[in-house]
Amino acid sequence: MPHSKFILYSTTLIAGTLAAPLPTAAQDDAAFLDDLETILVKARRREESIQTVPISVSSFDTDTLQQRSIITTQDLTFVTPGLVVAPALSRDVPAFVIRGQQRQADGTGSPAVVTYFADVPLSVQGSILPTFDVQSMQVLKGPQGTLFGRNTTGGAVLLYPNSPTYDLGGYGRISYGRFDEVIAETALNVPAIDDKLAIRVAGQRARRDGYTENLATGGEVDDRDTWSFRGSVLWEPNETITNTFIGDYYEANEAGTSTVLTSLYPNGVITDGGVARGPLAFLLDSGIPGLDVDLNLAAQQENGIRTVNPDFELRSNRVLWGITNTTEVELEQVTFKNIFGYRSTFVDSSRDFDGTPAPINNQSGVFASDQITNEFQVFGDLFADRVTYIAGVFYLEETPDEPNNGSSVIFFGPNEAELYFENKSTALFAETSIKLDEVAEGLKLNIGFRYTWDDITRCNGPISGSYDNCLVANAAGVTSTESSAPTWNIGLDYQVNDDVFVYFATRRGYRGAGPNGTDFSAFPELENFDEETVTDFELGLKTNFAVGDAQVTFNIAGYISNFEDIQRTLVTPATIDVDGDGATADNPFTLVVNAAQASINGIEAETSVRFNDYVTAGGFLNYTDAGFDEFSVIPELASALSLGTGLTADDTIFSYVPEFTAGAYLNARYPLEGIGSLALDVNLYHSGEVNFNNRPGDPAATEDGYTLVNLRTGIVDIADKISITGFVRNLFDEEYQAAAGFAVPTFTTATSVFGEPRIYGFEAQIEF
């Protein structure tokens, strides 16, 4: 894995540092285009150049992730236009937001963005992606409603690990930084039988002390303690058959995510908004330290954002593992491919969402599931390569494993229950690309179609010990929802010349229906929610050109997305008795409703300039205009919106969608004769204002905007094998809200999850 051969692979651009200068401009142009052609993505389930695929896509390899200081999946936010990966509620299960679309927090709804490992979709609760020994990590923007395993309305994030090869080699890397951060990783590739069998093993150990003090325990939270392993086997018994087997394992045992008390409701935060502190005002406004929320807020402000005082122990334990087997049979005219995946997910976490020593909003839970997927594809070319096609069938079944239970303390009242979900999804799909050279050379028509059937079963009730027991013991709490829908992709792309590629596409995306619960006798319309759909239109331009001696890549894409029946999660108001039994304590904590019609429009632009063989710079700009055209809920749910005086439901806004984000980078290499190269890598990211809870003008759930700078410098390619660098992440120690902890007026307190502080250290790497 060359350390500095390629500097950046991003949406539409690639930059590189070459070993030796080229003698002529023509050769330089050719080399630059060759570099671009090596950036292969699988946006359409087959390898294509990133510059000629008709979709907005970002792609990064291991070296790029390292040079841009991408340590966790959440760091992808800082290098990808249109993407926000936020530790919403906690870092256990990050929220992936692409073009304004994200999965609901409740657990019932289908994902708007799906993550994939080696073409296998991951469970939403197990969507953390490893960032070591990566061949490529790709971010696809817009609805993926035809070719990918699960339908999505926002996009997909794909990770492909390095595959075994027939060359003996590998690498080792270790870094040490602030808060005793240690990240050690290695990979070894072994050719067992020449051109027949190869094995690759890789692993990573990452640990760091917490950077937030826990006054309740005297310890720390926001730590890191993970183990990751991966083993891959490539078997090619003949020229026709290729089989790749991957086994992977990830374990984390951490002290949990801090949620910092930042504001109170009602407290003049929203004019005439929020809810009264109700019958507990005598405690919450009692003047008693630890109970009085105003005193708790004052104490938090005195202590700062790196100190918390929860009323119970926080934890974050995760075990994720799986196997993937991909078999490909390549015949003369057609190729058959089967992708089998098994994923096991276990998450055990507890969170103090109110951020105080008082038991106002505490939640703990265990989620465990087994998921099996299988996808069979047939693809090939017809009529002397004038037509390319792919067709297939996809199946997913996710079933609960072990007890899935949760406990909470809401306003001093404990509650414990089980909640299980069983998901099944089946789809048939086909897509073709047809050359229209008789109309214009380089013109293609792309047509794709998919039909999907989804089935979700929900079981909830008192603790019974297992999903099978729940189905029997809590039969009244079992409900199933079925939905199905067609989705499509129709577009044209045109290779104008070697340097200019344009495309237009319209796509249909869909998210399946789901259940909220049973026996909603007072409000039967709330028992289930319907499917959500989106129709989008995207126009893009990808270009390469020269300005003097500099080689430039500039790409831009604009899109319009129209959503119908958007699924939104609302905290159930205490005033609603959904089952008509005269009590609200047994209400579901949240409800998913089809609340809205909306339009999300935007522009994504990126550029890269390679000034010479040693210096490359570039950046991106993302603009998103996201607004609800209509937001309708039944009157009884209106209080859940808590909008404030003079605002209606239509004033609701999209959360985790900054209007503007921008990024810039600089990669420089200065040759040191006989030693290596002096390296400087700088990455800058800026986010505009972002809201976390859909309520306009709520400073308790709004980050005004922030700028992050990451820096890396040192000597690389020593003897073409060794690199020694120093790094700083968050150079200026910016304090910013990365997500809301919980900012709902119902619970009086508003909390936030803050981003990492400045972390600096040194790193050494050797290739062999």
PDB file of C-alpha atoms in Angstrom, residues 27-147:
ATOM      1  CA  GLN A  27       3.076  13.462 -21.071  1.00  0.00           C
ATOM      2  CA  ASP A  28       1.929  15.274 -17.952  1.00  0.00           C
ATOM      3  CA  ASP A  29      -1.627  15.509 -19.296  1.00  0.00           C
ATOM      4  CA  ALA A  30      -1.602  11.820 -20.156  1.00  0.00           C
ATOM      5  CA  ALA A  31      -0.317  10.815 -16.744  1.00  0.00           C
ATOM      6  CA  PHE A  32      -2.937  12.941 -15.041  1.00  0.00           C
ATOM      7  CA  LEU A  33      -5.727  11.283 -17.031  1.00  0.00           C
ATOM      8  CA  ASP A  34      -4.237   7.866 -16.303  1.00  0.00           C
ATOM      9  CA  ASP A  35      -4.366   8.689 -12.600  1.00  0.00           C
ATOM     10  CA  LEU A  36      -8.040   9.578 -12.899  1.00  0.00           C
ATOM     11  CA  GLU A  37      -8.803   6.353 -14.727  1.00  0.00           C
ATOM     12  CA  THR A  38      -7.338   4.358 -11.812  1.00  0.00           C
ATOM     13  CA  ILE A  39     -10.052   5.659  -9.482  1.00  0.00           C
ATOM     14  CA  LEU A  40     -12.598   2.895  -9.832  1.00  0.00           C
ATOM     15  CA  VAL A  41     -15.953   2.965  -8.075  1.00  0.00           C
ATOM     16  CA  LYS A  42     -18.843   0.537  -7.903  1.00  0.00           C
ATOM     17  CA  ALA A  43     -21.694   3.010  -7.964  1.00  0.00           C
ATOM     18  CA  ARG A  44     -23.430   0.756 -10.519  1.00  0.00           C
ATOM     19  CA  ARG A  45     -22.189  -2.576  -9.081  1.00  0.00           C
ATOM     20  CA  ARG A  46     -19.361  -2.851 -11.581  1.00  0.00           C
ATOM     21  CA  GLU A  47     -16.017  -1.103 -11.655  1.00  0.00           C
ATOM     22  CA  GLU A  48     -16.034   2.184 -13.560  1.00  0.00           C
ATOM     23  CA  SER A  49     -13.882   5.288 -13.631  1.00  0.00           C
ATOM     24  CA  ILE A  50     -15.081   7.859 -11.123  1.00  0.00           C
ATOM     25  CA  GLN A  51     -14.950  10.455 -13.902  1.00  0.00           C
ATOM     26  CA  THR A  52     -17.382   8.603 -16.193  1.00  0.00           C
ATOM     27  CA  VAL A  53     -20.007   7.278 -13.782  1.00  0.00           C
ATOM     28  CA  PRO A  54     -23.307   9.220 -13.954  1.00  0.00           C
ATOM     29  CA  ILE A  55     -23.751   9.797 -10.237  1.00  0.00           C
ATOM     30  CA  SER A  56     -22.266  12.028  -7.559  1.00  0.00           C
ATOM     31  CA  VAL A  57     -19.868   9.798  -5.639  1.00  0.00           C
ATOM     32  CA  SER A  58     -16.879  10.263  -3.324  1.00  0.00           C
ATOM     33  CA  SER A  59     -14.122   7.692  -3.004  1.00  0.00           C
ATOM     34  CA  PHE A  60     -11.207   7.352  -0.568  1.00  0.00           C
ATOM     35  CA  ASP A  61      -8.469   4.768  -0.144  1.00  0.00           C
ATOM     36  CA  THR A  62      -6.375   3.895   2.931  1.00  0.00           C
ATOM     37  CA  ASP A  63      -3.703   6.512   2.217  1.00  0.00           C
ATOM     38  CA  THR A  64      -6.288   9.247   1.753  1.00  0.00           C
ATOM     39  CA  LEU A  65      -8.032   8.326   5.000  1.00  0.00           C
ATOM     40  CA  GLN A  66      -4.699   8.538   6.787  1.00  0.00           C
ATOM     41  CA  GLN A  67      -3.590  11.815   5.220  1.00  0.00           C
ATOM     42  CA  ARG A  68      -6.950  13.484   5.864  1.00  0.00           C
ATOM     43  CA  SER A  69      -6.971  12.259   9.517  1.00  0.00           C
ATOM     44  CA  ILE A  70     -10.039  10.041   9.086  1.00  0.00           C
ATOM     45  CA  ILE A  71      -9.871   7.977  12.278  1.00  0.00           C
ATOM     46  CA  THR A  72     -13.525   6.963  12.670  1.00  0.00           C
ATOM     47  CA  THR A  73     -16.521   6.753  10.364  1.00  0.00           C
ATOM     48  CA  GLN A  74     -17.803  10.060  11.768  1.00  0.00           C
ATOM     49  CA  ASP A  75     -14.720  11.846  10.372  1.00  0.00           C
ATOM     50  CA  LEU A  76     -16.031  11.254   6.829  1.00  0.00           C
ATOM     51  CA  THR A  77     -18.138  14.360   7.452  1.00  0.00           C
ATOM     52  CA  PHE A  78     -15.036  16.528   7.129  1.00  0.00           C
ATOM     53  CA  VAL A  79     -14.045  15.364   3.637  1.00  0.00           C
ATOM     54  CA  THR A  80     -17.342  14.618   1.871  1.00  0.00           C
ATOM     55  CA  PRO A  81     -19.770  17.199   0.495  1.00  0.00           C
ATOM     56  CA  GLY A  82     -23.395  16.478   1.301  1.00  0.00           C
ATOM     57  CA  LEU A  83     -22.617  13.986   4.104  1.00  0.00           C
ATOM     58  CA  VAL A  84     -23.040  14.368   7.870  1.00  0.00           C
ATOM     59  CA  VAL A  85     -22.139  11.457  10.144  1.00  0.00           C
ATOM     60  CA  ALA A  86     -23.321  12.550  13.576  1.00  0.00           C
ATOM     61  CA  PRO A  87     -23.187  10.831  16.979  1.00  0.00           C
ATOM     62  CA  ALA A  88     -26.934  11.409  17.312  1.00  0.00           C
ATOM     63  CA  LEU A  89     -27.962  10.221  20.761  1.00  0.00           C
ATOM     64  CA  SER A  90     -24.565   8.477  21.117  1.00  0.00           C
ATOM     65  CA  ARG A  91     -21.435   7.407  19.282  1.00  0.00           C
ATOM     66  CA  ASP A  92     -22.589   3.773  19.402  1.00  0.00           C
ATOM     67  CA  VAL A  93     -24.839   4.143  16.389  1.00  0.00           C
ATOM     68  CA  PRO A  94     -23.932   7.200  14.305  1.00  0.00           C
ATOM     69  CA  ALA A  95     -26.579   8.820  12.132  1.00  0.00           C
ATOM     70  CA  PHE A  96     -25.674   8.948   8.436  1.00  0.00           C
ATOM     71  CA  VAL A  97     -27.280  11.957   6.758  1.00  0.00           C
ATOM     72  CA  ILE A  98     -26.957  12.447   2.979  1.00  0.00           C
ATOM     73  CA  ARG A  99     -28.772  15.262   1.213  1.00  0.00           C
ATOM     74  CA  GLY A 100     -30.965  15.855   4.251  1.00  0.00           C
ATOM     75  CA  GLN A 101     -32.104  12.257   4.667  1.00  0.00           C
ATOM     76  CA  GLN A 102     -31.452  10.148   7.746  1.00  0.00           C
ATOM     77  CA  ARG A 103     -32.816   7.156   9.577  1.00  0.00           C
ATOM     78  CA  GLN A 104     -35.366   7.693  12.325  1.00  0.00           C
ATOM     79  CA  ALA A 105     -34.121   7.534  15.908  1.00  0.00           C
ATOM     80  CA  ASP A 106     -36.894   5.185  17.012  1.00  0.00           C
ATOM     81  CA  GLY A 107     -35.673   1.934  15.471  1.00  0.00           C
ATOM     82  CA  THR A 108     -38.865   1.157  13.537  1.00  0.00           C
ATOM     83  CA  GLY A 109     -38.284   2.942  10.264  1.00  0.00           C
ATOM     84  CA  SER A 110     -36.158   1.703   7.381  1.00  0.00           C
ATOM     85  CA  PRO A 111     -32.827   3.461   6.850  1.00  0.00           C
ATOM     86  CA  ALA A 112     -32.508   6.429   4.509  1.00  0.00           C
ATOM     87  CA  VAL A 113     -28.774   5.735   4.201  1.00  0.00           C
ATOM     88  CA  VAL A 114     -27.353   2.206   4.256  1.00  0.00           C
ATOM     89  CA  THR A 115     -23.741   1.253   4.932  1.00  0.00           C
ATOM     90  CA  TYR A 116     -22.206  -1.733   3.123  1.00  0.00           C
ATOM     91  CA  PHE A 117     -19.183  -3.893   3.867  1.00  0.00           C
ATOM     92  CA  ALA A 118     -17.916  -5.771   0.792  1.00  0.00           C
ATOM     93  CA  ASP A 119     -21.340  -5.310  -0.858  1.00  0.00           C
ATOM     94  CA  VAL A 120     -23.229  -6.652   2.184  1.00  0.00           C
ATOM     95  CA  PRO A 121     -25.647  -4.200   3.867  1.00  0.00           C
ATOM     96  CA  LEU A 122     -25.018  -3.698   7.573  1.00  0.00           C
ATOM     97  CA  SER A 123     -27.623  -3.591  10.299  1.00  0.00           C
ATOM     98  CA  VAL A 124     -28.473  -0.019  11.288  1.00  0.00           C
ATOM     99  CA  GLN A 125     -27.329  -0.721  14.842  1.00  0.00           C
ATOM    100  CA  GLY A 126     -24.091  -2.213  13.504  1.00  0.00           C
ATOM    101  CA  SER A 127     -23.292   0.384  10.869  1.00  0.00           C
ATOM    102  CA  ILE A 128     -19.845   1.408  12.153  1.00  0.00           C
ATOM    103  CA  LEU A 129     -17.285   0.933   9.375  1.00  0.00           C
ATOM    104  CA  PRO A 130     -13.616   0.063   9.952  1.00  0.00           C
ATOM    105  CA  THR A 131     -11.086   2.546   8.584  1.00  0.00           C
ATOM    106  CA  PHE A 132      -8.011   0.291   8.359  1.00  0.00           C
ATOM    107  CA  ASP A 133      -6.628  -1.668   5.399  1.00  0.00           C
ATOM    108  CA  VAL A 134      -9.248  -0.146   3.112  1.00  0.00           C
ATOM    109  CA  GLN A 135      -9.178  -0.550  -0.659  1.00  0.00           C
ATOM    110  CA  SER A 136     -11.852   2.114  -1.070  1.00  0.00           C
ATOM    111  CA  MET A 137     -14.607   3.823   0.848  1.00  0.00           C
ATOM    112  CA  GLN A 138     -17.303   5.283  -1.405  1.00  0.00           C
ATOM    113  CA  VAL A 139     -20.173   7.656  -0.635  1.00  0.00           C
ATOM    114  CA  LEU A 140     -23.059   7.594  -3.119  1.00  0.00           C
ATOM    115  CA  LYS A 141     -25.432  10.550  -3.036  1.00  0.00           C
ATOM    116  CA  GLY A 142     -29.143  10.450  -3.832  1.00  0.00           C
ATOM    117  CA  PRO A 143     -31.727   7.622  -3.920  1.00  0.00           C
ATOM    118  CA  GLN A 144     -30.261   4.167  -4.483  1.00  0.00           C
ATOM    119  CA  GLY A 145     -33.491   2.527  -5.525  1.00  0.00           C
ATOM    120  CA  THR A 146     -32.443   0.051  -8.204  1.00  0.00           C
ATOM    121  CA  LEU A 147     -29.097  -1.710  -7.852  1.00  0.00           C
TER     122      LEU A 147
END
